[in-house]
Every structure is written in C-alpha cells, then in structure tokens.
Amino acid sequence: MASSNNFFDIIVVGAGPGGSFAAKISAESGYKTLLLDKELIGEKGRYKACGGAIAWELVEEIDYPEDKIARVIESLELHHVDGENYSKKGKGAVIWRSTFDKFLTDMAIDSGVKLKEQEALIDIKKNGDTYDIITKKGKYSAKYIIASDGVTSPTLKLLKWPYFRSEDLILTITKEMKTTKTYIDEVLGSDSVHLFFGIKDLIPVGYAWLFPKTETITVGWGNQINLVKNSREEFKKFENLSYVKNALKNSNQTIFKPHLIPVGLRPKLYEDNVFAVGDSGGIVDPISGKGIPYAMISGQFAIEAIKTGEKRDKMDKLGTFYQKSLDRKFLKILKAKREARDRIFQSDDNLKKFLSLWEKYRSSQIIMQKLL
Ligand SMILES: Cc1cc2nc3c(=O)[nH]c(=O)nc-3n(C[C@H](O)[C@H](O)[C@H](O)COP(=O)(O)OP(=O)(O)OC[C@H]3O[C@@H](n4cnc5c(N)ncnc54)[C@H](O)[C@@H]3O)c2cc1C
C-alpha cells in the first residue's frame, strides 16, 4: 500500500505538452496530481526530436515569452523535387522542445502539481479501485491515470492496450546542424520553414524539412514505417538535393535522433479510468505530423471528462465524454485527414494538387470541403 503522501487523485505519466497541460488543468480543478517523467525536464534536460513549429495562436494562448522563441516564422515554403514551389503565408514560431516543455511543466508546478522527474514508470497494476504505479524510486497510487508517455507509451503497453497499425506510424530522423544566423537568413530566409515532397524521387509517403532555429537548422525526414527500406540512405538522398546541400554546407551536426510519429488513432483512447492523451493515442495531424496542440487539448479534455463524470455521477461514461469532446473539436477532422492522406500520396499529381491548394487554404478546409 502506498503511503498517503504517495496517494493521488490523478497520476499523469509523461511530462510532454499533453501531460504537463493535463496536470495543470487537473491541479487547477482541485485534484491532487502527480506528474511523472523518466527524463530531467529542463532547458538543459532531455532533447526531444521535433521540428518545433507552432502556430502563433498557441504562442498567444499560453503567453509563451518571445525570448524563448528560436525564430518567428511568416511563411511555409513547400518544395516539390520536380521543381514546383508553393508558399503558404501564416505567422508561427519555431521553439526548442526542451525550453517549451519546461515552460509548460513549470505552469503545472505553479498550479500545485507534484513533479517527479528522472523517474520512469516501470510497472502499473490495478489494485481494487486504484492503480499502483511503480518506479525505481517508489510506488504511487491514484484512481485515474493519464497516459501521456508518448507514441510507445510504456503505460499502455503494460496494460496490454492494442498498438498502432504499421501504416499509421512514420519513422523520422532528425539532425540538428549548427551554423550561423547570418548564413541561415541568407540561404533559407529569415522567417521561413521549408518542406520537401516527392513521391517517386524522395519519400513515398511523407516529407522532409529544414526548420531554422536561431543558429541551428533542424533537418528532418519522415516516411511511413512499413515503406522504409534503408532510412539512412533515404535520408542521404534528401541531404543530397542541391538546395539542401547548399543550406547545410557550413554547418556541424550536434544531434542525430530517430523517433516515431503516429498518424492514425490507437484502437481505443479510454478504458477503466485510463486515458490515452497526445501521441500515446495517436492524436496527431496525419498530413502535417503536427501534434503539440492536439496533445495539450486532449490532456485538457481527459481531465474535463473526469470532472463531468464525477459531477453528474456518471462514472461509466468517462470514455464517452472524452471521445465526444475530442470528436467535436478535431477528431472527426483528423480521421478524415487520415483517409485523405492515402489519396494525397497516391501520385505526384495528387500531391502537387494538394500543395497548390494548401498555399491558399487550411488543410482541414481542403479535406472537409472536399476541395481535392
Ligand atoms: C521529428 C518530429 C518532428 C515533429 N515536429 C512537430 C512540429 O513541428 N510541430 C508539432 O506540433 N508537432 C511536431 N511533432 C509531433 C510532436 O512532437 C508530438 O506530437 C508531441 O510531442 C506529443 O506530445 P505528448 O505530450 O503526447 O508526448 P511526448 O512529447 O512524446 O512526451 C512524452 C513524455 O513521456 C515521457 N515518458 C516516456 N516513457 C516514460 C516512462 N516510462 N515513465 C515516465 N515518463 C515517460 C517522455 O520522457 C516524454 O517527456 C514532431 C514529431 C517528430 C518525431
């Protein structure tokens, strides 16, 4: 039995954007909340492979300080390897995930959350009405569990939840290339991020990118995992494009990291007081791979489902409340995008048509209004 100090209303496993935001809302709602992460959360803490692009609305919503932004963006440049280029205007920011995630975790702590970092969950067991979570350092108990521990979610694996289909996983490789701000401004522009497409000659289902930060270019590549033959060689093909070669010629590699992006939902998002939030549930845009805002909102909705269930005394309906609020906000759109994605990546013609529409419309408009 966990001591009363180790007994919580809600345990949130994983302090990424989904977990930290869920924990913040949980503590603000009066729940005794534990936030657990296997890594050290901090600007000098764990590195997370990520483009780090977020919409300006999110910067404003959470009051993200401008001095923590690595670059303000005004356009998304879409390059097809056949030579067509498209430019999508819109304000955004590129952030370092260690800085951004720490900011959200600090918000959670300020709201009263207890943080335990460098403590990986190694086991989870149902014990009557509560779950016991075991780490190397201790045992903690709670009635509700938020599984926000990323795409490979050890929590859901231990609970034997079904995993993603292989066609719903993108294998990515990220390299951080250190250079100078002046050179980035010259080769990539001072306020643009760049995406590269090409089914036949670059990536069958996916894309590659150059995301400039202050003095670093984040170089990324991602392909549907069951279509990858040799990821390093395929990544090299991208680096050998003349535009990319030129952009990277004055830089030094500081990081190399593979990571998965889920682009389809897990077969279930709730069971028996456990909620899958963010990447652990596959709550990601299947076309762009954007996941930060969806992780945060799903974290919020999981806590709101608990509150509603308790208030209305409908504890058997928590999963329905969660699913319904996700559906209303964006899940229906994400599901439609998952289907559309197969059509977009069917041929270079379809892809180019999508890119030309994306210049002018939001991807959700293209899909929901059937513009493609
Ligand atoms: C290469 C790449 C580029 C991307 N670019 C963008 C982008 O530009 N914009 C965007 O919006 N999204 C992007 N994404 C997606 C985005 O990174 C994710 O959707 C987002 O991080 C999901 O947040 P999360 O909180 O669900 O999970 P995560 O951020 O993955 O957090 C999971 C947390 O769980 C912790 N954890 C794992 N196991 C345990 C354990 N056993 N015990 C305790 N803690 C544990 C981890 O340490 C981690 O902190 C990108 C993803 C990749 C891979």
GROMACS .gro file of C-alpha atoms and ligand atoms in nm:
model
  425
    1MET     CA    1   0.000   0.000   0.000
    2ALA     CA    2   0.137   0.344  -0.097
    3SER     CA    3   0.174   0.590   0.195
    4SER     CA    4  -0.082   0.874   0.199
    5ASN     CA    5   0.193   1.106   0.068
    6ASN     CA    6   0.211   0.882  -0.235
    7PHE     CA    7  -0.162   0.867  -0.291
    8PHE     CA    8  -0.303   1.098  -0.559
    9ASP     CA    9  -0.634   1.159  -0.733
   10ILE     CA   10  -0.469   1.163  -1.074
   11ILE     CA   11  -0.127   1.043  -1.191
   12VAL     CA   12  -0.007   1.182  -1.522
   13VAL     CA   13   0.267   0.970  -1.680
   14GLY     CA   14   0.489   1.174  -1.914
   15ALA     CA   15   0.561   1.547  -1.893
   16GLY     CA   16   0.542   1.636  -2.262
   17PRO     CA   17   0.291   1.900  -2.375
   18GLY     CA   18  -0.003   1.660  -2.329
   19GLY     CA   19   0.097   1.554  -1.978
   20SER     CA   20   0.201   1.893  -1.843
   21PHE     CA   21  -0.115   2.060  -1.972
   22ALA     CA   22  -0.337   1.781  -1.834
   23ALA     CA   23  -0.158   1.806  -1.498
   24LYS     CA   24  -0.204   2.183  -1.486
   25ILE     CA   25  -0.580   2.159  -1.553
   26SER     CA   26  -0.606   1.872  -1.306
   27ALA     CA   27  -0.444   2.067  -1.020
   28GLU     CA   28  -0.646   2.380  -1.106
   29SER     CA   29  -0.958   2.164  -1.079
   30GLY     CA   30  -0.863   2.070  -0.722
   31TYR     CA   31  -0.725   1.719  -0.786
   32LYS     CA   32  -0.414   1.607  -0.604
   33THR     CA   33  -0.191   1.546  -0.905
   34LEU     CA   34   0.141   1.372  -0.966
   35LEU     CA   35   0.332   1.432  -1.290
   36LEU     CA   36   0.596   1.170  -1.362
   37ASP     CA   37   0.870   1.175  -1.627
   38LYS     CA   38   1.161   0.943  -1.693
   39GLU     CA   39   1.382   1.234  -1.804
   40LEU     CA   40   1.516   1.553  -1.648
   41ILE     CA   41   1.278   1.831  -1.753
   42GLY     CA   42   1.468   2.149  -1.822
   43GLU     CA   43   1.635   2.366  -2.080
   44LYS     CA   44   1.949   2.160  -2.028
   45GLY     CA   45   1.743   1.843  -1.978
   46ARG     CA   46   1.629   1.585  -2.229
   47TYR     CA   47   1.647   1.654  -2.603
   48LYS     CA   48   1.328   1.578  -2.794
   49ALA     CA   49   1.337   1.525  -3.171
   50CYS     CA   50   1.084   1.772  -3.310
   51GLY     CA   51   1.054   2.039  -3.578
   52GLY     CA   52   0.920   2.263  -3.303
   53ALA     CA   53   0.683   2.461  -3.528
   54ILE     CA   54   0.377   2.601  -3.354
   55ALA     CA   55   0.103   2.838  -3.468
   56TRP     CA   56   0.112   3.195  -3.337
   57GLU     CA   57  -0.234   3.140  -3.177
   58LEU     CA   58  -0.073   2.889  -2.941
   59VAL     CA   59   0.207   3.135  -2.852
   60GLU     CA   60  -0.059   3.388  -2.757
   61GLU     CA   61  -0.289   3.144  -2.580
   62ILE     CA   62  -0.024   3.029  -2.334
   63ASP     CA   63   0.157   3.364  -2.325
   64TYR     CA   64   0.478   3.199  -2.443
   65PRO     CA   65   0.759   3.452  -2.392
   66GLU     CA   66   0.912   3.587  -2.712
   67ASP     CA   67   1.264   3.548  -2.572
   68LYS     CA   68   1.205   3.171  -2.559
   69ILE     CA   69   1.119   3.157  -2.930
   70ALA     CA   70   1.403   3.036  -3.153
   71ARG     CA   71   1.258   3.200  -3.466
   72VAL     CA   72   0.940   3.382  -3.566
   73ILE     CA   73   0.802   3.246  -3.892
   74GLU     CA   74   0.591   3.418  -4.155
   75SER     CA   75   0.581   3.151  -4.428
   76LEU     CA   76   0.590   2.782  -4.502
   77GLU     CA   77   0.781   2.711  -4.825
   78LEU     CA   78   0.666   2.390  -4.996
   79HIS     CA   79   0.917   2.242  -5.244
   80HIS     CA   80   0.835   1.957  -5.478
   81VAL     CA   81   1.153   1.787  -5.606
   82ASP     CA   82   1.020   1.812  -5.963
   83GLY     CA   83   1.082   2.187  -5.933
   84GLU     CA   84   0.743   2.332  -5.833
   85ASN     CA   85   0.747   2.562  -5.531
   86TYR     CA   86   0.449   2.684  -5.329
   87SER     CA   87   0.444   2.938  -5.049
   88LYS     CA   88   0.195   2.937  -4.763
   89LYS     CA   89   0.175   3.257  -4.559
   90GLY     CA   90   0.098   3.249  -4.188
   91LYS     CA   91   0.261   3.351  -3.861
   92GLY     CA   92   0.414   3.090  -3.638
   93ALA     CA   93   0.710   3.019  -3.413
   94VAL     CA   94   0.986   2.762  -3.403
   95ILE     CA   95   1.074   2.656  -3.050
   96TRP     CA   96   1.321   2.420  -2.882
   97ARG     CA   97   1.121   2.144  -2.718
   98SER     CA   98   1.334   2.134  -2.403
   99THR     CA   99   1.253   2.505  -2.344
  100PHE     CA  100   0.889   2.479  -2.448
  101ASP     CA  101   0.815   2.163  -2.249
  102LYS     CA  102   0.984   2.308  -1.939
  103PHE     CA  103   0.766   2.618  -1.968
  104LEU     CA  104   0.451   2.401  -1.967
  105THR     CA  105   0.580   2.183  -1.682
  106ASP     CA  106   0.653   2.498  -1.478
  107MET     CA  107   0.295   2.610  -1.539
  108ALA     CA  108   0.177   2.277  -1.398
  109ILE     CA  109   0.403   2.309  -1.092
  110ASP     CA  110   0.277   2.665  -1.032
  111SER     CA  111  -0.076   2.523  -1.027
  112GLY     CA  112   0.017   2.283  -0.747
  113VAL     CA  113   0.125   1.969  -0.935
  114LYS     CA  114   0.389   1.747  -0.772
  115LEU     CA  115   0.660   1.669  -1.029
  116LYS     CA  116   0.882   1.362  -1.009
  117GLU     CA  117   1.141   1.372  -1.283
  118GLN     CA  118   1.402   1.111  -1.377
  119GLU     CA  119   1.155   0.851  -1.252
  120ALA     CA  120   1.041   0.614  -1.522
  121LEU     CA  121   0.722   0.416  -1.474
  122ILE     CA  122   0.834   0.053  -1.481
  123ASP     CA  123   0.511  -0.118  -1.382
  124ILE     CA  124   0.142  -0.047  -1.333
  125LYS     CA  125  -0.108  -0.269  -1.153
  126LYS     CA  126  -0.479  -0.238  -1.080
  127ASN     CA  127  -0.540  -0.276  -0.708
  128GLY     CA  128  -0.913  -0.259  -0.624
  129ASP     CA  129  -1.037   0.086  -0.726
  130THR     CA  130  -0.690   0.232  -0.776
  131TYR     CA  131  -0.381   0.190  -0.989
  132ASP     CA  132  -0.038   0.139  -0.836
  133ILE     CA  133   0.247   0.283  -1.037
  134ILE     CA  134   0.594   0.154  -0.969
  135THR     CA  135   0.915   0.338  -1.048
  136LYS     CA  136   1.273   0.255  -0.941
  137LYS     CA  137   1.236   0.504  -0.656
  138GLY     CA  138   0.886   0.441  -0.528
  139LYS     CA  139   0.524   0.341  -0.556
  140TYR     CA  140   0.239   0.584  -0.618
  141SER     CA  141  -0.135   0.525  -0.631
  142ALA     CA  142  -0.428   0.703  -0.793
  143LYS     CA  143  -0.780   0.641  -0.913
  144TYR     CA  144  -0.717   0.792  -1.258
  145ILE     CA  145  -0.420   0.759  -1.494
  146ILE     CA  146  -0.336   0.990  -1.781
  147ALA     CA  147  -0.108   0.804  -2.023
  148SER     CA  148   0.080   1.088  -2.188
  149ASP     CA  149   0.406   0.898  -2.223
  150GLY     CA  150   0.440   0.931  -2.599
  151VAL     CA  151   0.397   0.709  -2.903
  152THR     CA  152   0.547   0.396  -2.745
  153SER     CA  153   0.355   0.455  -2.417
  154PRO     CA  154   0.500   0.208  -2.165
  155THR     CA  155   0.185   0.261  -1.953
  156LEU     CA  156  -0.050   0.137  -2.227
  157LYS     CA  157   0.192  -0.138  -2.325
  158LEU     CA  158   0.196  -0.271  -1.967
  159LEU     CA  159  -0.185  -0.250  -1.960
  160LYS     CA  160  -0.185  -0.453  -2.286
  161TRP     CA  161  -0.372  -0.195  -2.492
  162PRO     CA  162  -0.350  -0.262  -2.868
  163TYR     CA  163  -0.074  -0.077  -3.056
  164PHE     CA  164  -0.081   0.122  -3.383
  165ARG     CA  165  -0.102  -0.033  -3.730
  166SER     CA  166   0.234  -0.006  -3.911
  167GLU     CA  167   0.077   0.209  -4.186
  168ASP     CA  168  -0.011   0.455  -3.908
  169LEU     CA  169   0.349   0.509  -3.797
  170ILE     CA  170   0.602   0.744  -3.953
  171LEU     CA  171   0.970   0.678  -3.889
  172THR     CA  172   1.154   1.009  -3.865
  173ILE     CA  173   1.519   1.105  -3.847
  174THR     CA  174   1.623   1.441  -3.707
  175LYS     CA  175   1.963   1.608  -3.727
  176GLU     CA  176   2.047   1.937  -3.556
  177MET     CA  177   2.301   2.128  -3.768
  178LYS     CA  178   2.479   2.420  -3.601
  179THR     CA  179   2.565   2.714  -3.824
  180THR     CA  180   2.527   3.094  -3.804
  181LYS     CA  181   2.220   3.314  -3.807
  182THR     CA  182   2.359   3.516  -4.097
  183TYR     CA  183   2.403   3.206  -4.312
  184ILE     CA  184   2.053   3.076  -4.228
  185ASP     CA  185   1.899   3.412  -4.316
  186GLU     CA  186   2.086   3.408  -4.647
  187VAL     CA  187   2.002   3.053  -4.761
  188LEU     CA  188   1.661   2.984  -4.604
  189GLY     CA  189   1.530   3.336  -4.547
  190SER     CA  190   1.498   3.490  -4.201
  191ASP     CA  191   1.139   3.384  -4.138
  192SER     CA  192   1.057   3.069  -4.339
  193VAL     CA  193   1.039   2.698  -4.273
  194HIS     CA  194   1.085   2.460  -4.568
  195LEU     CA  195   0.913   2.130  -4.650
  196PHE     CA  196   1.024   1.895  -4.932
  197PHE     CA  197   0.799   1.649  -5.114
  198GLY     CA  198   0.831   1.396  -5.399
  199ILE     CA  199   0.672   1.051  -5.403
  200LYS     CA  200   0.876   0.897  -5.683
  201ASP     CA  201   1.209   1.065  -5.617
  202LEU     CA  202   1.224   1.147  -5.246
  203ILE     CA  203   0.978   0.985  -5.000
  204PRO     CA  204   0.687   0.755  -5.089
  205VAL     CA  205   0.459   0.864  -4.801
  206GLY     CA  206   0.594   1.154  -4.602
  207TYR     CA  207   0.816   1.455  -4.640
  208ALA     CA  208   1.143   1.611  -4.529
  209TRP     CA  209   1.212   1.952  -4.379
  210LEU     CA  210   1.455   2.229  -4.291
  211PHE     CA  211   1.334   2.423  -3.987
  212PRO     CA  212   1.565   2.709  -3.889
  213LYS     CA  213   1.609   2.796  -3.523
  214THR     CA  214   1.836   3.084  -3.414
  215GLU     CA  215   2.175   2.939  -3.515
  216THR     CA  216   2.072   2.582  -3.590
  217ILE     CA  217   1.891   2.416  -3.877
  218THR     CA  218   1.670   2.125  -3.773
  219VAL     CA  219   1.689   1.877  -4.061
  220GLY     CA  220   1.419   1.613  -4.067
  221TRP     CA  221   1.291   1.328  -4.277
  222GLY     CA  222   0.990   1.102  -4.225
  223ASN     CA  223   0.844   0.807  -4.416
  224GLN     CA  224   0.566   0.557  -4.340
  225ILE     CA  225   0.749   0.286  -4.146
  226ASN     CA  226   0.639  -0.017  -4.350
  227LEU     CA  227   0.777   0.150  -4.666
  228VAL     CA  228   1.123   0.227  -4.526
  229LYS     CA  229   1.399   0.016  -4.679
  230ASN     CA  230   1.714   0.189  -4.554
  231SER     CA  231   1.638   0.505  -4.359
  232ARG     CA  232   1.995   0.640  -4.353
  233GLU     CA  233   2.032   0.606  -4.730
  234GLU     CA  234   1.689   0.759  -4.787
  235PHE     CA  235   1.778   1.048  -4.557
  236LYS     CA  236   2.103   1.093  -4.750
  237LYS     CA  237   1.903   1.130  -5.073
  238PHE     CA  238   1.733   1.431  -4.915
  239GLU     CA  239   2.063   1.581  -4.796
  240ASN     CA  240   2.198   1.546  -5.150
  241LEU     CA  241   1.932   1.770  -5.304
  242SER     CA  242   2.130   2.073  -5.425
  243TYR     CA  243   1.914   2.320  -5.228
  244VAL     CA  244   1.964   2.122  -4.907
  245LYS     CA  245   2.335   2.061  -4.969
  246ASN     CA  246   2.390   2.432  -5.004
  247ALA     CA  247   2.186   2.514  -4.693
  248LEU     CA  248   2.387   2.268  -4.483
  249LYS     CA  249   2.736   2.321  -4.623
  250ASN     CA  250   2.859   2.549  -4.341
  251SER     CA  251   2.713   2.352  -4.053
  252ASN     CA  252   2.817   2.089  -3.798
  253GLN     CA  253   2.597   1.809  -3.674
  254THR     CA  254   2.525   1.822  -3.299
  255ILE     CA  255   2.244   1.566  -3.273
  256PHE     CA  256   2.115   1.265  -3.469
  257LYS     CA  257   1.792   1.107  -3.350
  258PRO     CA  258   1.525   0.874  -3.488
  259HIS     CA  259   1.170   0.895  -3.350
  260LEU     CA  260   0.818   0.778  -3.441
  261ILE     CA  261   0.513   0.989  -3.523
  262PRO     CA  262   0.173   0.819  -3.501
  263VAL     CA  263  -0.059   0.930  -3.782
  264GLY     CA  264  -0.365   0.720  -3.703
  265LEU     CA  265  -0.556   0.674  -3.379
  266ARG     CA  266  -0.497   0.391  -3.136
  267PRO     CA  267  -0.787   0.143  -3.146
  268LYS     CA  268  -0.906   0.284  -2.811
  269LEU     CA  269  -0.845   0.607  -2.620
  270TYR     CA  270  -1.003   0.519  -2.284
  271GLU     CA  271  -1.059   0.219  -2.060
  272ASP     CA  272  -1.121   0.171  -1.691
  273ASN     CA  273  -1.014   0.522  -1.571
  274VAL     CA  274  -0.708   0.533  -1.801
  275PHE     CA  275  -0.691   0.796  -2.075
  276ALA     CA  276  -0.459   0.796  -2.380
  277VAL     CA  277  -0.353   1.157  -2.444
  278GLY     CA  278  -0.148   1.308  -2.729
  279ASP     CA  279   0.094   1.076  -2.912
  280SER     CA  280   0.008   0.778  -2.693
  281GLY     CA  281  -0.339   0.790  -2.851
  282GLY     CA  282  -0.212   0.884  -3.198
  283ILE     CA  283  -0.384   1.223  -3.171
  284VAL     CA  284  -0.171   1.388  -3.439
  285ASP     CA  285  -0.243   1.554  -3.774
  286PRO     CA  286  -0.188   1.268  -4.023
  287ILE     CA  287  -0.087   1.502  -4.305
  288SER     CA  288   0.147   1.750  -4.135
  289GLY     CA  289   0.257   1.549  -3.830
  290LYS     CA  290   0.162   1.841  -3.605
  291GLY     CA  291   0.096   1.707  -3.258
  292ILE     CA  292   0.178   1.965  -2.989
  293PRO     CA  293  -0.161   2.146  -2.976
  294TYR     CA  294  -0.357   1.817  -3.004
  295ALA     CA  295  -0.162   1.669  -2.713
  296MET     CA  296  -0.240   1.972  -2.498
  297ILE     CA  297  -0.611   1.982  -2.582
  298SER     CA  298  -0.658   1.607  -2.540
  299GLY     CA  299  -0.491   1.638  -2.197
  300GLN     CA  300  -0.738   1.908  -2.103
  301PHE     CA  301  -1.036   1.704  -2.231
  302ALA     CA  302  -0.931   1.395  -2.033
  303ILE     CA  303  -0.943   1.593  -1.708
  304GLU     CA  304  -1.271   1.758  -1.806
  305ALA     CA  305  -1.422   1.414  -1.874
  306ILE     CA  306  -1.330   1.308  -1.517
  307LYS     CA  307  -1.484   1.626  -1.376
  308THR     CA  308  -1.805   1.583  -1.574
  309GLY     CA  309  -1.835   1.215  -1.481
  310GLU     CA  310  -1.791   1.290  -1.110
  311LYS     CA  311  -2.025   1.590  -1.114
  312ARG     CA  312  -2.304   1.404  -1.291
  313ASP     CA  313  -2.232   1.079  -1.111
  314LYS     CA  314  -2.187   0.904  -1.445
  315MET     CA  315  -1.862   0.722  -1.385
  316ASP     CA  316  -1.942   0.464  -1.654
  317LYS     CA  317  -1.946   0.742  -1.917
  318LEU     CA  318  -1.594   0.887  -1.882
  319GLY     CA  319  -1.479   0.735  -2.212
  320THR     CA  320  -1.787   0.871  -2.392
  321PHE     CA  321  -1.736   1.221  -2.250
  322TYR     CA  322  -1.370   1.215  -2.358
  323GLN     CA  323  -1.441   1.078  -2.704
  324LYS     CA  324  -1.729   1.323  -2.765
  325SER     CA  325  -1.532   1.635  -2.678
  326LEU     CA  326  -1.239   1.516  -2.893
  327ASP     CA  327  -1.475   1.439  -3.183
  328ARG     CA  328  -1.642   1.780  -3.161
  329LYS     CA  329  -1.312   1.968  -3.151
  330PHE     CA  330  -1.096   1.785  -3.406
  331LEU     CA  331  -1.105   1.405  -3.405
  332LYS     CA  332  -1.352   1.379  -3.694
  333ILE     CA  333  -1.125   1.607  -3.897
  334LEU     CA  334  -0.813   1.405  -3.808
  335LYS     CA  335  -0.990   1.083  -3.914
  336ALA     CA  336  -1.093   1.239  -4.248
  337LYS     CA  337  -0.736   1.360  -4.296
  338ARG     CA  338  -0.604   1.009  -4.233
  339GLU     CA  339  -0.818   0.882  -4.523
  340ALA     CA  340  -0.727   1.178  -4.744
  341ARG     CA  341  -0.358   1.120  -4.676
  342ASP     CA  342  -0.364   0.792  -4.871
  343ARG     CA  343  -0.515   0.975  -5.170
  344ILE     CA  344  -0.269   1.266  -5.149
  345PHE     CA  345   0.031   1.033  -5.151
  346GLN     CA  346  -0.109   0.812  -5.428
  347SER     CA  347   0.066   1.007  -5.705
  348ASP     CA  348   0.283   1.314  -5.756
  349ASP     CA  349  -0.008   1.474  -5.943
  350ASN     CA  350  -0.239   1.438  -5.642
  351LEU     CA  351   0.037   1.564  -5.417
  352LYS     CA  352   0.102   1.873  -5.630
  353LYS     CA  353  -0.270   1.946  -5.641
  354PHE     CA  354  -0.280   1.928  -5.261
  355LEU     CA  355   0.027   2.153  -5.228
  356SER     CA  356  -0.122   2.414  -5.460
  357LEU     CA  357  -0.446   2.414  -5.256
  358TRP     CA  358  -0.253   2.424  -4.929
  359GLU     CA  359  -0.099   2.752  -5.040
  360LYS     CA  360  -0.439   2.918  -5.005
  361TYR     CA  361  -0.646   2.703  -4.768
  362ARG     CA  362  -0.606   2.534  -4.433
  363SER     CA  363  -0.560   2.158  -4.477
  364SER     CA  364  -0.881   2.098  -4.275
  365GLN     CA  365  -1.073   2.317  -4.524
  366ILE     CA  366  -0.928   2.123  -4.819
  367ILE     CA  367  -1.037   1.792  -4.670
  368MET     CA  368  -1.372   1.881  -4.510
  369GLN     CA  369  -1.489   2.091  -4.806
  370LYS     CA  370  -1.365   1.821  -5.046
  371LEU     CA  371  -1.157   2.067  -5.249
  372LEU     CA  372  -0.907   1.798  -5.353
  373LIG     C1  373   1.071   1.454  -3.591
  373LIG     C2  374   0.944   1.511  -3.538
  373LIG     C3  375   0.907   1.640  -3.572
  373LIG     C4  376   0.788   1.695  -3.519
  373LIG     N1  377   0.758   1.824  -3.549
  373LIG     C5  378   0.647   1.881  -3.496
  373LIG     C6  379   0.620   2.018  -3.514
  373LIG     O1  380   0.696   2.090  -3.581
  373LIG     N2  381   0.507   2.070  -3.460
  373LIG     C7  382   0.421   1.994  -3.385
  373LIG     O2  383   0.318   2.046  -3.337
  373LIG     N3  384   0.446   1.863  -3.362
  373LIG     C8  385   0.557   1.806  -3.414
  373LIG     N4  386   0.586   1.673  -3.388
  373LIG     C9  387   0.493   1.595  -3.305
  373LIG    C10  388   0.513   1.627  -3.156
  373LIG     O3  389   0.649   1.617  -3.122
  373LIG    C11  390   0.432   1.532  -3.070
  373LIG     O4  391   0.302   1.518  -3.123
  373LIG    C12  392   0.423   1.579  -2.924
  373LIG     O5  393   0.549   1.577  -2.865
  373LIG    C13  394   0.326   1.492  -2.844
  373LIG     O6  395   0.328   1.530  -2.711
  373LIG     P1  396   0.296   1.426  -2.595
  373LIG     O7  397   0.288   1.505  -2.471
  373LIG     O8  398   0.180   1.342  -2.634
  373LIG     O9  399   0.419   1.324  -2.594
  373LIG     P2  400   0.575   1.349  -2.583
  373LIG    O10  401   0.610   1.489  -2.616
  373LIG    O11  402   0.639   1.240  -2.660
  373LIG    O12  403   0.606   1.329  -2.428
  373LIG    C14  404   0.608   1.204  -2.370
  373LIG    C15  405   0.681   1.214  -2.237
  373LIG    O13  406   0.670   1.087  -2.169
  373LIG    C16  407   0.791   1.060  -2.105
  373LIG     N5  408   0.799   0.914  -2.081
  373LIG    C17  409   0.815   0.816  -2.173
  373LIG     N6  410   0.821   0.697  -2.112
  373LIG    C18  411   0.807   0.720  -1.979
  373LIG    C19  412   0.805   0.635  -1.862
  373LIG     N7  413   0.821   0.502  -1.869
  373LIG     N8  414   0.787   0.694  -1.741
  373LIG    C20  415   0.772   0.828  -1.731
  373LIG     N9  416   0.776   0.911  -1.838
  373LIG    C21  417   0.792   0.858  -1.959
  373LIG    C22  418   0.897   1.112  -2.203
  373LIG    O14  419   1.020   1.139  -2.139
  373LIG    C23  420   0.830   1.241  -2.254
  373LIG    O15  421   0.865   1.356  -2.180
  373LIG    C24  422   0.704   1.616  -3.436
  373LIG    C25  423   0.742   1.486  -3.402
  373LIG    C26  424   0.861   1.434  -3.451
  373LIG    C27  425   0.903   1.295  -3.411
   0.00000   0.00000   0.00000
